[in-house]
XYZ file of C-alpha atoms in Angstrom:
253
model
C -7.632 -4.329 28.178
C -10.242 -3.597 25.503
C -9.140 -2.991 21.908
C -9.869 0.784 21.919
C -7.791 1.195 25.083
C -4.933 -0.790 23.602
C -5.075 1.180 20.373
C -4.972 4.469 22.253
C -1.862 3.304 24.099
C -0.277 2.118 20.850
C -0.881 5.548 19.343
C 0.781 7.201 22.360
C 3.811 4.926 22.043
C 4.087 5.655 18.329
C 3.993 9.399 18.896
C 6.467 9.248 21.766
C 8.962 6.949 20.073
C 8.422 7.827 16.433
C 7.679 4.194 15.586
C 6.213 0.977 16.992
C 6.873 -2.595 15.915
C 4.532 -5.555 15.967
C 6.630 -7.968 18.023
C 7.393 -5.498 20.821
C 3.743 -4.459 21.078
C 2.573 -8.066 21.158
C 4.953 -8.775 24.026
C 4.042 -5.612 25.934
C 0.277 -6.154 25.716
C 0.458 -9.957 25.968
C -1.527 -10.527 22.785
C -0.749 -12.163 19.448
C 1.057 -10.414 16.626
C -2.096 -10.774 14.520
C -4.087 -8.829 17.148
C -1.529 -6.021 16.991
C -1.692 -5.991 13.193
C -5.477 -5.553 13.426
C -4.968 -2.680 15.881
C -2.501 -0.996 13.532
C -4.854 -1.511 10.607
C -7.648 0.198 12.549
C -5.377 3.110 13.468
C -4.189 3.379 9.876
C -7.757 3.512 8.569
C -8.463 6.297 11.064
C -5.521 8.252 9.675
C -3.654 8.209 12.997
C -0.684 6.060 11.981
C 0.905 4.873 8.775
C 1.644 1.166 8.548
C 5.189 0.328 7.498
C 7.028 -2.959 7.150
C 6.923 -4.560 10.595
C 4.995 -1.886 12.459
C 3.757 1.674 12.134
C 4.809 5.310 12.366
C 2.708 8.322 13.369
C 0.790 9.951 10.540
C 2.855 12.751 9.073
C 6.192 10.873 9.188
C 5.823 9.285 5.769
C 9.498 9.743 4.929
C 10.568 7.111 7.446
C 12.446 4.177 5.973
C 13.800 1.328 8.080
C 17.375 0.242 7.476
C 17.894 -3.131 5.844
C 18.968 -4.715 9.127
C 15.871 -3.378 10.922
C 13.225 -4.913 8.679
C 10.563 -7.129 10.163
C 11.900 -10.558 11.166
C 8.325 -11.881 11.354
C 8.218 -12.094 7.534
C 11.400 -14.171 7.261
C 9.507 -17.422 6.587
C 7.406 -15.763 3.906
C 10.495 -14.244 2.302
C 12.244 -17.627 2.248
C 9.240 -19.261 0.552
C 9.073 -16.445 -1.994
C 12.814 -16.685 -2.709
C 12.736 -20.451 -3.212
C 9.715 -20.176 -5.497
C 11.588 -17.573 -7.550
C 14.313 -20.115 -8.350
C 11.948 -21.585 -10.944
C 12.044 -18.282 -12.849
C 15.831 -18.301 -13.382
C 16.833 -18.535 -17.054
C 19.076 -21.456 -17.961
C 22.544 -20.041 -18.533
C 21.080 -16.571 -19.020
C 21.391 -13.157 -17.412
C 19.529 -11.655 -14.466
C 19.415 -8.388 -12.554
C 19.026 -8.661 -8.794
C 17.537 -5.619 -7.082
C 18.258 -4.439 -3.546
C 16.066 -5.659 -0.688
C 15.868 -8.430 1.859
C 13.752 -10.861 -0.183
C 15.957 -10.551 -3.262
C 19.013 -11.082 -1.031
C 17.419 -14.333 0.157
C 17.050 -15.390 -3.473
C 20.761 -14.710 -3.992
C 21.583 -16.856 -0.967
C 19.403 -19.677 -2.302
C 21.053 -19.953 -5.733
C 22.291 -23.548 -6.061
C 25.999 -24.193 -6.602
C 25.313 -25.792 -9.984
C 23.613 -22.597 -11.168
C 25.322 -20.880 -14.135
C 24.255 -17.283 -14.658
C 25.391 -13.775 -15.455
C 24.213 -11.630 -12.546
C 24.134 -7.838 -12.420
C 23.345 -6.032 -9.163
C 23.749 -2.653 -7.501
C 23.148 -4.145 -4.037
C 26.202 -4.775 -1.865
C 24.529 -7.512 0.269
C 23.576 -9.399 -2.897
C 27.077 -9.036 -4.365
C 28.651 -10.213 -1.109
C 26.527 -13.371 -1.134
C 27.482 -14.204 -4.717
C 31.128 -13.125 -4.846
C 32.405 -16.672 -4.205
C 29.721 -18.540 -6.147
C 31.540 -20.735 -8.691
C 28.867 -20.533 -11.384
C 28.075 -16.810 -11.262
C 29.613 -14.224 -13.575
C 29.018 -11.277 -11.239
C 28.827 -7.627 -12.315
C 28.540 -4.987 -9.583
C 27.049 -1.645 -10.578
C 28.639 1.172 -8.607
C 28.314 4.803 -7.563
C 27.046 6.400 -4.337
C 25.836 3.783 -1.849
C 22.828 4.525 0.352
C 23.553 3.465 3.924
C 19.976 2.387 4.697
C 19.731 -0.144 1.872
C 23.423 -0.595 0.939
C 22.510 -0.094 -2.707
C 24.201 2.044 -5.364
C 22.207 4.955 -6.777
C 22.583 8.073 -8.953
C 23.848 8.739 -12.463
C 26.532 6.055 -12.854
C 24.156 3.317 -11.771
C 21.478 4.603 -14.137
C 23.940 4.793 -17.023
C 25.145 1.236 -16.421
C 21.628 -0.168 -16.448
C 20.918 1.781 -19.613
C 23.488 -0.425 -21.369
C 22.022 -3.755 -20.198
C 19.321 -6.011 -21.625
C 18.955 -8.954 -19.231
C 16.629 -11.937 -19.437
C 14.960 -11.400 -16.049
C 14.985 -8.788 -13.300
C 14.046 -9.850 -9.789
C 12.571 -6.697 -8.345
C 11.894 -5.553 -4.792
C 9.535 -2.875 -3.528
C 8.467 -1.185 -0.286
C 4.815 -0.959 -1.303
C 2.550 -2.248 -4.054
C -1.109 -2.245 -5.063
C -3.194 -2.348 -8.221
C -4.190 1.296 -7.746
C -1.002 2.749 -6.244
C 1.576 0.878 -8.288
C 5.113 0.288 -7.003
C 6.548 2.706 -4.443
C 9.616 3.279 -2.260
C 10.565 6.095 0.161
C 13.630 7.382 -1.737
C 13.664 9.134 -5.121
C 17.172 7.936 -6.004
C 16.259 4.301 -5.343
C 13.062 4.763 -7.322
C 15.076 5.991 -10.315
C 17.343 2.925 -10.216
C 14.391 0.561 -9.923
C 12.725 2.284 -12.862
C 15.914 1.738 -14.859
C 16.212 -1.963 -14.034
C 12.589 -2.596 -15.005
C 13.469 -1.224 -18.448
C 16.690 -3.252 -18.588
C 15.126 -6.728 -18.683
C 12.771 -8.663 -20.922
C 10.865 -10.147 -17.971
C 10.062 -8.543 -14.594
C 9.469 -10.714 -11.520
C 8.412 -8.870 -8.363
C 9.270 -10.496 -5.021
C 7.147 -8.937 -2.269
C 5.536 -10.314 0.865
C 1.864 -9.523 1.432
C 2.620 -7.079 4.276
C 3.754 -4.614 1.610
C 0.430 -4.731 -0.218
C -1.534 -1.501 0.147
C 1.447 0.463 1.424
C 2.218 3.678 -0.431
C 5.495 5.570 -0.175
C 6.823 8.896 -1.431
C 8.441 7.807 -4.696
C 6.556 5.833 -7.327
C 8.688 3.876 -9.786
C 6.190 1.888 -11.821
C 2.823 0.228 -12.225
C 1.926 -3.384 -11.574
C 1.288 -3.553 -15.318
C 5.098 -3.320 -15.685
C 5.408 -6.610 -13.763
C 5.041 -9.957 -15.529
C 4.896 -12.056 -12.362
C 4.333 -11.267 -8.673
C 5.528 -13.898 -6.196
C 4.059 -13.252 -2.763
C 2.758 -15.204 0.218
C -0.679 -16.570 1.027
C -1.483 -13.496 3.125
C -2.526 -11.672 -0.045
C -6.305 -12.083 -0.189
C -8.063 -13.701 -3.164
C -9.807 -10.377 -3.833
C -6.535 -8.447 -3.993
C -4.979 -11.224 -6.059
C -7.843 -10.959 -8.537
C -7.455 -7.185 -8.834
C -3.745 -7.545 -9.579
C -4.303 -10.306 -12.123
C -7.021 -8.225 -13.785
C -4.377 -5.542 -14.361
C -2.326 -8.058 -16.357
C 0.139 -9.426 -13.783
C 0.350 -13.129 -13.014
C 0.378 -13.909 -9.270
C 1.859 -16.873 -7.414
C 1.097 -17.167 -3.677
C 3.325 -19.450 -1.639
């Protein structure tokens, strides 16, 4: 099957099912995942689909947000490398805020037993991973919990973060770019992320390269708000240079 034929069939599947994912398409068409990503990139440039984490949705369904458990397993290795690199940014005996998101949750899981920190989070998966950690003084920010991300949002969460001044925040995002800034599909989550950026002296963004160039409904900051981006080697040197030119240090792992 030629690429245009495959892309036409991918578009049909996306419109029929509301979404397509890279691994399923690669298996169906008997091609590599990288070939499918190129197909989706071509369809995205044509304005026919919108790339999302792990696949694509038809253009016009920009409010779609995958649940935490549904996010792309193909980036697990990249997320693990990012999380382990982020360990070097932990303050000694200090305080950190851990955002919601799969990569930040992997950082929480990687915290060594000898680690001694005050940790604040509004993310239930993060809190669950750290609840029995002997060296963590854990503070869970509450209020309404969004089912898709299992993270607390709304006024109580915002008020709590307004009273905090942590050493470092480890931040997640659904999309990032030098031009588009930091974005996420939900306004309530965007408000909380905006609050935690303001609640720490240093901002470290943990985001795999698949999120670069993606733009979602709610914008919660600029890359200029980020001191350090830790991502994977899939971020091109050109894009890395553009981000660094905006004032953010970049580490690719």
